[in-house]
XYZ file of C-alpha atoms in Angstrom:
698
model
C 24.628 25.680 3.868
C 23.313 29.400 2.880
C 22.743 31.569 5.515
C 19.365 34.095 5.092
C 16.961 36.302 6.533
C 13.518 35.102 6.259
C 10.823 38.286 8.018
C 14.181 39.688 10.012
C 14.447 35.562 11.088
C 18.251 34.616 10.083
C 18.436 31.240 9.512
C 20.735 28.350 7.789
C 19.832 26.253 4.743
C 21.059 24.318 1.794
C 21.718 26.608 -1.542
C 18.913 23.759 -3.655
C 16.185 25.155 -0.971
C 13.521 26.675 -2.296
C 12.447 30.030 -1.141
C 9.098 28.665 -0.407
C 11.389 25.484 1.765
C 13.184 27.872 3.649
C 10.254 30.197 4.431
C 8.999 27.302 6.107
C 12.238 26.480 7.616
C 11.895 29.689 9.153
C 8.200 29.287 10.531
C 6.393 31.423 7.679
C 3.819 30.178 5.926
C 3.553 30.402 1.878
C 0.357 29.402 0.603
C 0.711 27.559 -3.245
C -1.506 25.819 -5.075
C 0.562 23.916 -7.525
C 3.789 23.503 -5.717
C 4.394 19.922 -4.114
C 7.300 18.717 -2.314
C 7.619 15.261 -3.955
C 7.184 17.130 -7.823
C 8.924 19.023 -10.069
C 8.400 22.460 -9.402
C 5.620 24.269 -11.927
C 4.726 27.112 -11.169
C 2.059 28.180 -12.435
C -0.182 29.458 -9.703
C 1.842 32.150 -8.080
C 0.434 32.057 -5.095
C 3.743 31.760 -3.341
C 4.975 35.064 -3.950
C 7.466 36.288 -1.709
C 9.090 40.288 -1.503
C 13.615 40.266 -2.351
C 14.742 42.773 -0.598
C 17.312 44.558 -3.214
C 15.505 42.478 -5.466
C 13.248 43.263 -8.822
C 10.546 45.452 -7.573
C 7.948 43.043 -7.841
C 7.140 40.427 -5.895
C 8.262 36.448 -7.338
C 7.340 33.055 -7.203
C 9.080 31.525 -4.235
C 8.719 28.209 -5.804
C 10.119 28.750 -8.292
C 14.163 30.307 -7.448
C 16.115 29.006 -5.232
C 18.699 30.413 -2.061
C 21.655 30.169 -4.696
C 19.802 32.920 -6.867
C 19.655 35.496 -4.432
C 22.028 38.372 -4.197
C 23.978 39.329 -0.434
C 23.870 42.443 1.092
C 26.041 45.784 -0.244
C 28.045 44.898 2.623
C 27.819 40.975 2.026
C 25.014 40.769 4.437
C 22.591 37.002 4.434
C 19.977 37.773 1.772
C 16.811 38.866 3.178
C 12.564 38.360 1.535
C 9.355 39.098 2.580
C 6.741 36.751 3.338
C 4.353 39.072 5.246
C 4.713 42.709 3.530
C 1.982 44.780 2.061
C 3.408 44.657 -1.309
C 3.413 40.704 -1.201
C -0.357 40.465 0.540
C -1.732 42.925 -2.481
C 0.229 40.458 -4.928
C -1.736 36.980 -3.239
C -5.051 38.631 -2.979
C -4.786 39.773 -7.195
C -3.478 35.858 -7.914
C -7.018 35.068 -6.036
C -9.549 37.303 -7.838
C -7.705 35.857 -10.971
C -8.501 32.037 -9.657
C -12.114 32.906 -8.818
C -13.224 34.719 -11.909
C -13.909 31.486 -13.971
C -14.278 28.752 -10.486
C -17.473 28.165 -9.427
C -19.382 28.716 -6.617
C -19.803 25.018 -6.335
C -19.031 24.647 -2.510
C -21.925 23.981 -1.557
C -22.748 20.204 -3.702
C -18.716 20.453 -3.632
C -17.026 16.827 -2.497
C -13.851 18.711 -1.627
C -15.558 21.030 0.627
C -14.150 21.380 4.252
C -10.966 20.155 3.284
C -10.242 22.669 -0.077
C -7.196 24.271 -0.430
C -8.738 26.993 -2.689
C -11.938 27.784 0.773
C -8.767 27.829 3.005
C -6.679 29.995 0.993
C -9.840 32.282 -0.389
C -10.670 32.907 3.420
C -7.138 34.214 3.620
C -6.621 36.189 0.394
C -9.973 36.551 -0.925
C -11.905 39.786 -1.114
C -15.954 40.172 -0.775
C -16.358 40.968 -3.993
C -15.125 40.724 -7.572
C -14.080 43.221 -10.326
C -14.612 40.646 -13.138
C -18.227 40.770 -14.860
C -17.720 38.874 -17.486
C -19.651 35.007 -18.195
C -17.442 32.372 -16.027
C -15.743 29.814 -18.535
C -16.931 26.745 -18.922
C -15.338 23.293 -18.605
C -16.841 20.106 -20.558
C -16.270 17.074 -17.660
C -13.626 14.040 -18.853
C -13.755 10.807 -18.155
C -10.876 9.071 -17.051
C -11.733 5.388 -15.429
C -14.074 4.579 -12.732
C -12.220 5.944 -9.311
C -11.908 9.477 -10.281
C -15.073 11.686 -10.958
C -13.666 15.061 -13.059
C -15.806 18.293 -12.895
C -12.578 21.350 -15.380
C -14.671 23.729 -14.426
C -13.535 23.998 -11.715
C -9.717 23.243 -12.545
C -7.272 25.872 -11.544
C -4.476 24.216 -13.797
C -2.042 23.925 -11.157
C -1.267 20.426 -13.420
C -0.323 18.980 -10.220
C -2.347 15.760 -11.577
C -0.333 15.820 -14.506
C 3.175 16.126 -13.050
C 1.797 13.136 -10.987
C 0.910 10.989 -13.049
C 4.403 11.322 -15.225
C 6.654 11.808 -12.799
C 5.277 9.320 -9.765
C 2.797 6.978 -11.419
C 5.004 6.571 -14.790
C 2.302 6.660 -16.962
C 1.779 9.686 -19.425
C -2.077 9.875 -19.835
C -2.834 13.271 -18.500
C -1.868 16.624 -19.917
C -3.045 19.806 -20.975
C -4.306 20.824 -24.110
C -4.983 23.925 -25.863
C -4.060 27.839 -24.278
C -5.549 30.188 -22.285
C -9.380 30.121 -21.987
C -9.069 27.316 -23.356
C -6.262 25.121 -22.047
C -8.149 22.012 -20.271
C -6.518 18.917 -18.026
C -7.498 15.905 -20.419
C -6.592 12.532 -21.418
C -6.418 13.845 -25.257
C -8.976 10.965 -25.913
C -11.551 10.512 -23.009
C -10.051 7.423 -22.045
C -9.485 5.339 -18.502
C -6.173 6.043 -16.669
C -4.095 2.373 -16.589
C -2.306 3.399 -13.463
C -2.510 1.339 -10.031
C -1.811 5.018 -8.045
C -4.971 7.126 -9.985
C -6.691 7.821 -6.607
C -3.969 9.358 -5.110
C -4.737 12.916 -7.735
C -7.829 13.140 -5.991
C -5.325 13.914 -2.934
C -3.382 15.896 -4.639
C -5.857 17.918 -6.431
C -6.397 21.204 -4.202
C -9.714 21.833 -5.435
C -12.791 19.930 -6.552
C -11.619 18.980 -9.517
C -10.623 15.870 -9.291
C -12.520 14.404 -6.691
C -13.638 10.393 -5.952
C -16.158 8.453 -7.656
C -17.420 6.024 -5.336
C -17.329 7.895 -2.501
C -19.085 10.559 -4.118
C -22.234 12.797 -1.916
C -21.427 10.287 0.863
C -20.245 12.105 3.515
C -18.474 15.694 4.749
C -15.355 15.681 6.749
C -16.595 16.799 10.036
C -18.667 13.883 10.174
C -16.174 11.203 9.789
C -14.182 9.862 13.229
C -10.141 9.175 12.133
C -8.559 6.371 12.633
C -4.704 5.803 11.736
C -4.279 2.280 9.974
C -2.519 -0.396 8.156
C -2.957 -1.269 5.131
C -3.376 -4.814 4.339
C -3.991 -5.569 0.544
C -0.517 -5.992 0.109
C 2.887 -6.483 1.731
C 3.531 -3.026 1.898
C 2.286 -1.806 5.187
C 1.424 1.376 3.766
C 0.024 3.738 6.320
C -3.139 4.674 6.150
C -6.449 6.703 7.692
C -9.908 4.371 7.951
C -12.759 7.201 7.655
C -15.735 5.727 9.340
C -19.534 7.401 10.059
C -20.902 5.056 12.920
C -20.169 1.538 12.176
C -19.633 2.184 8.350
C -16.409 2.551 7.281
C -16.839 5.352 4.541
C -13.233 6.395 2.610
C -9.906 5.151 2.704
C -7.166 7.664 2.918
C -3.044 7.935 3.060
C -1.164 9.107 5.713
C 2.438 10.183 5.632
C 5.268 7.826 6.449
C 8.645 8.153 5.141
C 9.905 4.982 5.277
C 6.985 3.089 3.945
C 4.923 4.659 1.234
C 5.979 8.439 1.211
C 1.717 9.613 1.078
C 0.952 7.423 -1.351
C -1.531 4.614 -1.531
C -2.776 2.004 -4.374
C -5.817 2.150 -5.668
C -6.873 -1.327 -4.302
C -6.311 0.628 -0.665
C -8.130 3.414 -1.450
C -11.532 2.277 -2.699
C -11.530 -1.276 -1.220
C -13.993 0.362 1.124
C -16.709 -0.535 -0.156
C -16.194 -4.055 0.207
C -15.906 -4.403 3.733
C -19.839 -4.201 4.040
C -20.689 -6.242 1.028
C -21.168 -10.104 1.280
C -20.370 -10.425 5.480
C -20.609 -12.676 7.450
C -22.341 -11.992 10.687
C -23.481 -14.754 12.072
C -22.301 -18.698 12.232
C -23.163 -21.057 9.699
C -23.803 -25.035 9.764
C -23.775 -26.619 6.545
C -26.421 -29.803 6.541
C -27.871 -31.532 3.959
C -25.371 -29.344 1.445
C -26.972 -26.400 2.593
C -25.807 -23.263 5.049
C -27.832 -22.481 7.843
C -27.849 -20.182 10.413
C -26.343 -21.303 14.089
C -25.897 -20.062 17.230
C -21.983 -19.795 18.873
C -22.718 -22.980 20.891
C -24.566 -25.280 18.897
C -21.447 -24.596 16.197
C -18.371 -24.387 18.880
C -20.098 -27.908 20.471
C -19.626 -29.725 16.224
C -15.965 -28.316 16.156
C -15.602 -29.891 19.866
C -16.865 -33.199 19.041
C -15.231 -33.788 15.456
C -11.622 -32.630 16.998
C -12.125 -34.762 19.781
C -13.111 -37.397 17.965
C -9.762 -37.269 15.309
C -6.482 -38.042 16.292
C -4.359 -34.336 16.779
C -2.653 -35.613 13.522
C -5.823 -35.845 11.798
C -6.335 -31.955 12.453
C -5.011 -29.212 10.590
C -4.913 -26.016 10.831
C -4.312 -22.567 7.054
C -3.966 -19.331 7.966
C -4.426 -16.541 5.385
C -3.039 -13.867 4.052
C -5.311 -10.754 6.047
C -4.759 -12.094 9.418
C -3.326 -10.304 12.086
C 0.126 -11.320 14.716
C -2.538 -11.772 17.168
C -4.610 -14.470 15.570
C -2.177 -16.190 13.802
C -0.638 -16.287 17.602
C -3.957 -17.823 18.874
C -4.184 -20.363 16.441
C -1.200 -21.838 16.758
C -1.429 -21.741 20.259
C -5.029 -23.079 19.577
C -3.057 -26.544 17.663
C -0.398 -26.776 20.245
C -3.370 -27.015 22.858
C -4.794 -30.020 21.107
C -1.515 -31.438 20.328
C -1.458 -30.621 16.306
C 1.667 -30.164 14.558
C -0.114 -29.449 11.012
C -0.682 -25.873 10.794
C 1.073 -23.127 7.858
C 1.308 -19.404 7.060
C 2.011 -19.745 3.974
C -1.301 -20.736 2.025
C 0.887 -19.978 -1.397
C 3.617 -23.070 -0.840
C 6.370 -20.477 -0.582
C 9.475 -22.364 0.478
C 10.491 -19.616 2.819
C 10.828 -21.024 6.657
C 11.330 -19.304 9.209
C 13.813 -21.882 10.512
C 16.347 -20.677 7.653
C 16.596 -16.850 9.649
C 14.570 -13.608 9.364
C 17.175 -12.239 6.512
C 16.119 -14.765 4.694
C 12.932 -14.284 3.645
C 12.731 -10.523 4.486
C 13.089 -7.615 2.374
C 16.614 -6.785 3.572
C 17.700 -3.305 1.779
C 14.754 -1.660 3.154
C 11.597 -0.073 1.200
C 13.277 3.112 1.993
C 16.628 1.711 0.678
C 15.756 0.972 -2.271
C 16.468 4.825 -3.035
C 20.575 4.346 -2.149
C 20.477 0.609 -4.096
C 22.506 1.784 -7.536
C 21.923 -1.917 -9.581
C 18.463 -4.180 -9.174
C 17.936 -7.314 -10.969
C 14.309 -8.895 -10.759
C 13.404 -12.397 -10.361
C 9.760 -13.860 -10.439
C 7.879 -10.731 -9.566
C 5.845 -7.597 -11.379
C 6.139 -5.161 -8.168
C 3.249 -2.768 -10.510
C 1.289 -5.436 -9.202
C 2.392 -7.009 -6.022
C 3.200 -3.984 -4.447
C 2.459 -0.040 -6.720
C 3.805 1.678 -4.029
C 7.286 0.295 -4.156
C 7.308 -0.088 -7.880
C 6.454 3.749 -7.558
C 9.871 3.868 -5.021
C 11.626 2.033 -7.901
C 10.895 4.467 -10.240
C 11.790 7.063 -8.339
C 15.141 6.088 -7.948
C 15.261 5.058 -11.210
C 14.302 8.733 -12.223
C 17.131 10.203 -10.465
C 19.498 8.107 -12.246
C 22.598 5.455 -12.492
C 20.159 2.720 -11.974
C 20.380 -0.337 -14.240
C 17.400 -2.276 -14.247
C 17.595 -6.245 -14.875
C 13.983 -8.461 -14.950
C 13.696 -12.237 -15.034
C 10.914 -13.242 -15.527
C 7.475 -12.474 -17.213
C 7.711 -8.935 -19.524
C 5.718 -6.419 -18.165
C 5.018 -2.627 -18.000
C 6.709 -1.605 -14.536
C 7.058 2.020 -15.711
C 10.487 2.421 -15.691
C 13.179 0.912 -18.431
C 14.813 -2.012 -17.553
C 16.800 -5.165 -19.274
C 15.011 -8.453 -20.317
C 17.516 -11.283 -19.452
C 14.843 -14.093 -19.420
C 11.869 -15.925 -18.916
C 13.117 -18.638 -16.226
C 15.353 -20.267 -14.268
C 18.108 -20.427 -17.702
C 18.230 -16.867 -17.554
C 19.493 -16.925 -14.089
C 22.018 -19.540 -14.318
C 23.470 -17.288 -17.077
C 24.060 -14.983 -14.864
C 25.517 -17.053 -12.426
C 27.397 -18.017 -14.734
C 28.816 -14.695 -16.037
C 27.449 -15.330 -19.034
C 25.240 -12.310 -18.937
C 26.280 -8.391 -19.039
C 24.207 -7.950 -16.121
C 26.786 -9.930 -14.068
C 29.093 -7.033 -14.320
C 27.099 -4.860 -14.046
C 26.079 -6.030 -10.546
C 29.699 -7.214 -9.451
C 30.598 -3.468 -10.257
C 27.968 -1.897 -8.185
C 28.679 -0.601 -4.706
C 24.795 -1.896 -3.582
C 23.731 -3.944 -5.698
C 19.605 -5.394 -5.012
C 17.617 -8.183 -5.598
C 14.293 -8.360 -5.702
C 12.513 -11.498 -5.077
C 9.142 -12.259 -6.059
C 6.729 -14.914 -5.075
C 6.666 -15.913 -8.726
C 10.607 -17.752 -7.946
C 9.175 -19.162 -4.723
C 6.087 -21.202 -4.956
C 6.852 -23.438 -7.083
C 8.409 -26.836 -6.449
C 11.905 -25.941 -7.247
C 11.619 -22.913 -5.228
C 14.750 -24.399 -2.451
C 16.793 -24.327 -5.554
C 16.088 -21.503 -6.463
C 16.801 -20.061 -3.664
C 19.912 -21.325 -2.965
C 20.684 -19.860 -5.922
C 19.400 -16.437 -5.857
C 21.342 -16.516 -2.444
C 24.523 -17.998 -3.748
C 24.148 -14.714 -6.669
C 23.618 -12.372 -4.189
C 26.961 -13.245 -2.161
C 29.212 -13.706 -5.393
C 28.370 -10.170 -6.582
C 28.421 -8.532 -3.396
C 24.526 -8.081 -2.929
C 25.268 -9.391 0.478
C 28.283 -7.736 1.888
C 29.832 -5.482 4.557
C 26.743 -2.963 5.393
C 24.585 -3.493 2.884
C 22.328 -6.685 2.157
C 20.165 -6.387 -0.706
C 18.593 -9.587 -0.503
C 15.064 -8.691 -0.880
C 12.192 -10.419 -0.523
C 8.626 -9.269 -1.821
C 5.652 -11.142 0.000
C 2.272 -10.624 -1.526
C 0.307 -11.196 1.910
C 0.281 -8.595 4.459
C 0.151 -11.192 7.147
C 3.340 -13.905 5.963
C 6.308 -12.097 6.837
C 4.011 -11.836 10.685
C 3.721 -15.458 10.707
C 6.387 -16.354 9.713
C 8.111 -14.195 12.361
C 5.878 -16.345 15.850
C 6.956 -19.716 13.797
C 3.685 -20.519 12.538
C 4.830 -23.213 10.233
C 4.484 -27.364 10.517
C 6.572 -28.955 13.620
C 8.211 -31.623 13.358
C 6.480 -34.285 11.500
C 4.018 -32.101 10.260
C 1.834 -31.295 6.933
C 2.903 -27.883 5.458
C -0.018 -26.645 3.176
C 0.718 -29.128 0.115
C 1.167 -32.174 2.123
C -2.121 -31.103 4.292
C -4.290 -30.950 1.201
C -2.857 -33.326 -0.361
C -3.817 -35.687 3.215
C -7.066 -34.213 2.891
C -7.583 -35.432 0.006
C -6.967 -38.680 0.471
C -9.021 -39.125 3.373
C -6.184 -38.770 5.894
C -6.656 -35.389 7.292
C -10.101 -35.197 9.344
C -10.675 -31.727 10.014
C -8.843 -28.543 8.900
C -8.949 -24.481 10.047
C -8.948 -22.431 7.516
C -8.479 -18.629 8.970
C -9.178 -16.450 6.143
C -7.699 -18.936 3.570
C -9.131 -18.210 0.656
C -7.038 -18.632 -1.802
C -5.813 -23.083 -1.821
C -7.298 -25.471 -3.844
C -10.606 -26.040 -1.915
C -11.397 -29.119 -4.853
C -8.767 -31.023 -3.160
C -10.062 -31.345 0.330
C -12.254 -34.326 -0.354
C -14.428 -35.177 2.581
C -12.799 -33.157 5.465
C -14.581 -31.481 7.603
C -13.487 -27.558 6.940
C -13.701 -24.600 9.977
C -13.457 -21.585 8.139
C -12.723 -18.487 10.135
C -13.573 -15.413 7.668
C -15.334 -12.485 6.552
C -16.568 -12.824 3.558
C -18.782 -15.108 1.834
C -16.090 -15.986 -0.513
C -13.931 -19.141 -1.637
C -13.572 -21.045 1.617
C -16.671 -20.318 2.790
C -19.167 -21.952 -0.147
C -17.039 -25.029 1.054
C -16.716 -24.656 4.539
C -18.987 -27.364 7.207
C -19.156 -24.645 10.120
C -18.663 -20.688 9.221
C -17.539 -18.659 11.915
C -18.101 -14.882 11.278
C -14.510 -13.097 11.913
C -13.638 -8.919 12.065
C -12.246 -7.545 8.977
C -8.893 -5.671 9.619
C -10.689 -2.239 9.980
C -12.523 -3.469 13.079
C -9.868 -5.188 15.319
C -6.939 -4.065 16.607
C -4.483 -6.073 15.837
C -0.197 -6.270 14.909
C 0.991 -6.553 11.418
C 4.821 -7.056 9.858
C 5.167 -5.335 6.413
C 7.512 -7.002 4.032
C 10.942 -5.571 5.530
C 10.162 -7.108 8.483
C 8.618 -3.658 10.226
C 6.233 -4.006 13.052
C 3.040 -2.675 12.458
C -0.202 -1.780 14.574
C -3.364 -0.905 13.489
C -5.988 0.623 16.284
C -10.010 -0.380 16.031
C -11.632 1.994 13.225
C -15.521 0.510 13.705
C -16.977 -2.870 15.125
C -17.586 -5.658 13.314
C -20.824 -6.471 11.920
C -23.976 -8.863 13.731
C -22.259 -11.806 15.952
C -18.888 -11.196 14.435
C -16.103 -11.291 16.973
C -11.812 -10.960 16.827
C -10.439 -14.287 15.653
C -8.158 -14.611 18.728
C -10.966 -14.178 20.373
C -13.260 -17.255 18.925
C -10.125 -19.465 18.949
C -10.171 -18.985 22.126
C -13.335 -19.246 23.327
C -13.107 -22.655 20.811
C -10.518 -23.707 22.930
C -12.259 -23.305 26.115
C -14.670 -25.842 24.859
C -12.461 -28.578 23.442
C -11.613 -28.517 27.013
C -7.980 -26.882 26.293
C -8.056 -23.176 27.571
C -5.760 -21.288 26.116
C -3.357 -18.930 28.650
C -4.677 -15.693 27.998
C -8.773 -14.288 28.276
C -8.224 -10.673 27.052
C -6.145 -8.706 23.955
C -3.475 -8.024 26.208
C -3.061 -11.213 28.248
C -2.617 -12.229 24.733
C -0.120 -9.858 23.585
C 2.088 -10.163 27.016
C 2.163 -14.040 25.072
C 3.187 -12.989 22.099
C 5.818 -10.393 24.005
C 7.429 -12.878 25.504
C 7.894 -15.082 23.209
C 8.730 -12.798 20.462
C 9.562 -9.619 21.483
C 10.576 -7.774 18.900
C 6.475 -7.602 17.937
C 6.287 -5.622 20.804
C 8.560 -2.542 19.279
C 6.408 -1.165 16.883
C 7.745 0.485 13.629
C 10.812 -0.816 13.731
C 12.691 -3.478 11.741
C 14.282 -5.825 13.991
C 18.759 -6.216 13.486
C 18.632 -9.374 10.681
C 21.986 -11.831 10.319
C 23.318 -10.951 6.901
C 24.965 -14.547 7.723
C 22.325 -16.274 7.465
C 22.282 -15.883 3.652
C 25.242 -17.680 3.232
C 23.789 -20.518 4.976
C 21.095 -20.666 2.043
C 22.974 -20.872 -0.418
C 25.012 -23.958 0.730
C 21.273 -25.594 0.273
C 20.733 -27.423 -2.907
C 17.642 -28.786 -5.083
C 16.539 -29.185 -7.955
C 15.605 -26.456 -10.829
C 13.661 -26.751 -14.022
C 13.281 -24.897 -16.726
C 9.404 -23.481 -16.480
C 9.157 -20.068 -16.593
C 8.625 -17.925 -13.845
C 5.231 -16.132 -13.385
C 3.666 -13.395 -10.955
C 1.154 -15.260 -8.638
C -0.986 -11.384 -8.483
C -3.150 -12.008 -12.099
C -5.411 -9.579 -11.599
C -4.517 -6.490 -9.552
C -7.614 -5.632 -8.305
C -9.284 -9.093 -6.909
C -6.189 -10.715 -4.839
C -8.253 -11.515 -1.609
C -11.825 -11.774 -0.123
C -12.361 -7.656 0.521
C -11.475 -6.963 -2.976
C -14.216 -9.436 -4.551
C -16.874 -8.117 -2.591
C -16.283 -4.606 -4.025
C -18.183 -3.403 -6.694
C -15.318 -0.466 -7.470
C -12.927 -3.442 -7.694
C -14.906 -5.963 -10.132
C -15.586 -2.647 -12.124
C -11.707 -1.767 -12.289
C -10.635 -5.365 -13.590
C -13.140 -6.169 -15.947
C -11.743 -2.302 -17.455
C -8.186 -3.629 -16.769
C -8.750 -6.447 -19.042
C -10.752 -4.594 -21.911
C -7.560 -2.179 -21.607
C -5.393 -5.168 -21.912
C -7.253 -6.909 -25.028
C -6.960 -3.807 -26.740
C -3.533 -2.947 -26.137
C -2.429 -6.608 -27.444
C -4.329 -5.853 -30.338
């Protein structure tokens, strides 16, 4: 630690701190445009100027000078810097004057208005007139895709967007051409960006040069009600802020969470909001004569009750969807138990993971933040760039730190970092286990090795054998050891870990998803509840009576005999558990449309009609019941302890393994759930991605 004096206050900071960081540590406010904590130092904007005692007779850029570069006083006094002297103030005013020479007066029509760094700092360092009378320069707007709108005349060349796309997103598509007044930020050939994280440049841009194209001219920030929530587009559980106006979600922004998403979110998370208002189910429907007709809740419940009571409990089943909250699944499980049915499953993709094997067998045990502590990584059956874009950025971050060998078994894709490709299927995994692959030694020599297991390896017929072999490999190579557990399962569904945690899997003698579908096809499963489960093979349901509880007129709604409209994740208070086992809470930000209700309330009301009322009448009572049975659900934002011995038990299992290659379950990043498929923006992105894939192949 090094002593330094900032505006008369003595503090101790690490020698590698920049003067800007040291000043902020002392409580001083230093303006900046180009500097960002998570990006490399550019030093272009010169707004962060400070005065150094004993230094040159001019201010210095505090972002580009570190504490170790300062010299002590003549008698060994700590170096001293000033952030509020007349010289500093005049220098910053000069910089602001230069920035505003060419910047247009677009504030009344600019979407950045009210959230603009340039506006804020112009209030502090701007003047009411300019000494320049030359014509302002104009720059042509660039097309960089359907998500980011460009008005490049506003650009101040801070290069945050360039550094983000290159360093964090790993897609070198933005850069600067020209010099002087001809300098421009561009994609060179004016093509759409291909990164799944490109929307983050909107937040990074300190002016209105890059704004949200779907959100253009929709609202002003002071009109919006802001609610802190959790993203459910994947299993990462990114911290988000949901901005609403009245009953309508207007936009979704990232929140800071160092342990999960830092301050980034994926494009699907950010731009999904238009799908929340499209193709919504806002009233119950009944199918008569092959067509759906609107109905009342009482009419729908009565029909369901007649069918359930006419069947044996063994002939009733339920499948939980990927976006359901823990409360929804707990209420549905309670309903199934109340009517005596053992057939319920939250694993609609057929994954082999089971809570009976222990929590450590289905979690991302290394934790997302723990990726930065790992020193070797094996990816099996996963494409993390599409399955968890923010987590993939964390892997890239660790890779950029150096000395982080990565190998992949499965599909060969551009993951934005270098890796050794070992093969496509289980054969390569066996070679690794037998020591025939050089990467086996890399894992064995590493202090904190990781194995990332994707659902592409866990949703096959032979997944039991594959999971056991990976567990044995983890033990043999030190992935699971004293003080470190690198056995990490990457889920693709936000509801999956929560469902496994509360035991939303078949009871003894009950059917899992595959068996329920087979039984339905044979006419043995007569009634099936689908809790937002749209990703199953609906053609396999035969003549079963299907009750769909969901939000959108998606795949399952077209097959359902009864539709009960539920609430989307922004319209209910709920608990989710992310892929690392972190319990997360999201409050209601808006209200469901029409007659739609929260899912748990639907199951509670239905239980009354069935004559088996559940033990709770309110959400608080439901949670009290939930916490009583699963105490770790009450520990919000914490990861419950996991026993590494469970991996050893898993390794002792066995099963036949075939030679089919591993294939990621996410074939289209933008269309993975009903909300995404209802979004016009996501449809446009999906179509563009397909065109880009074809062009790249050619």
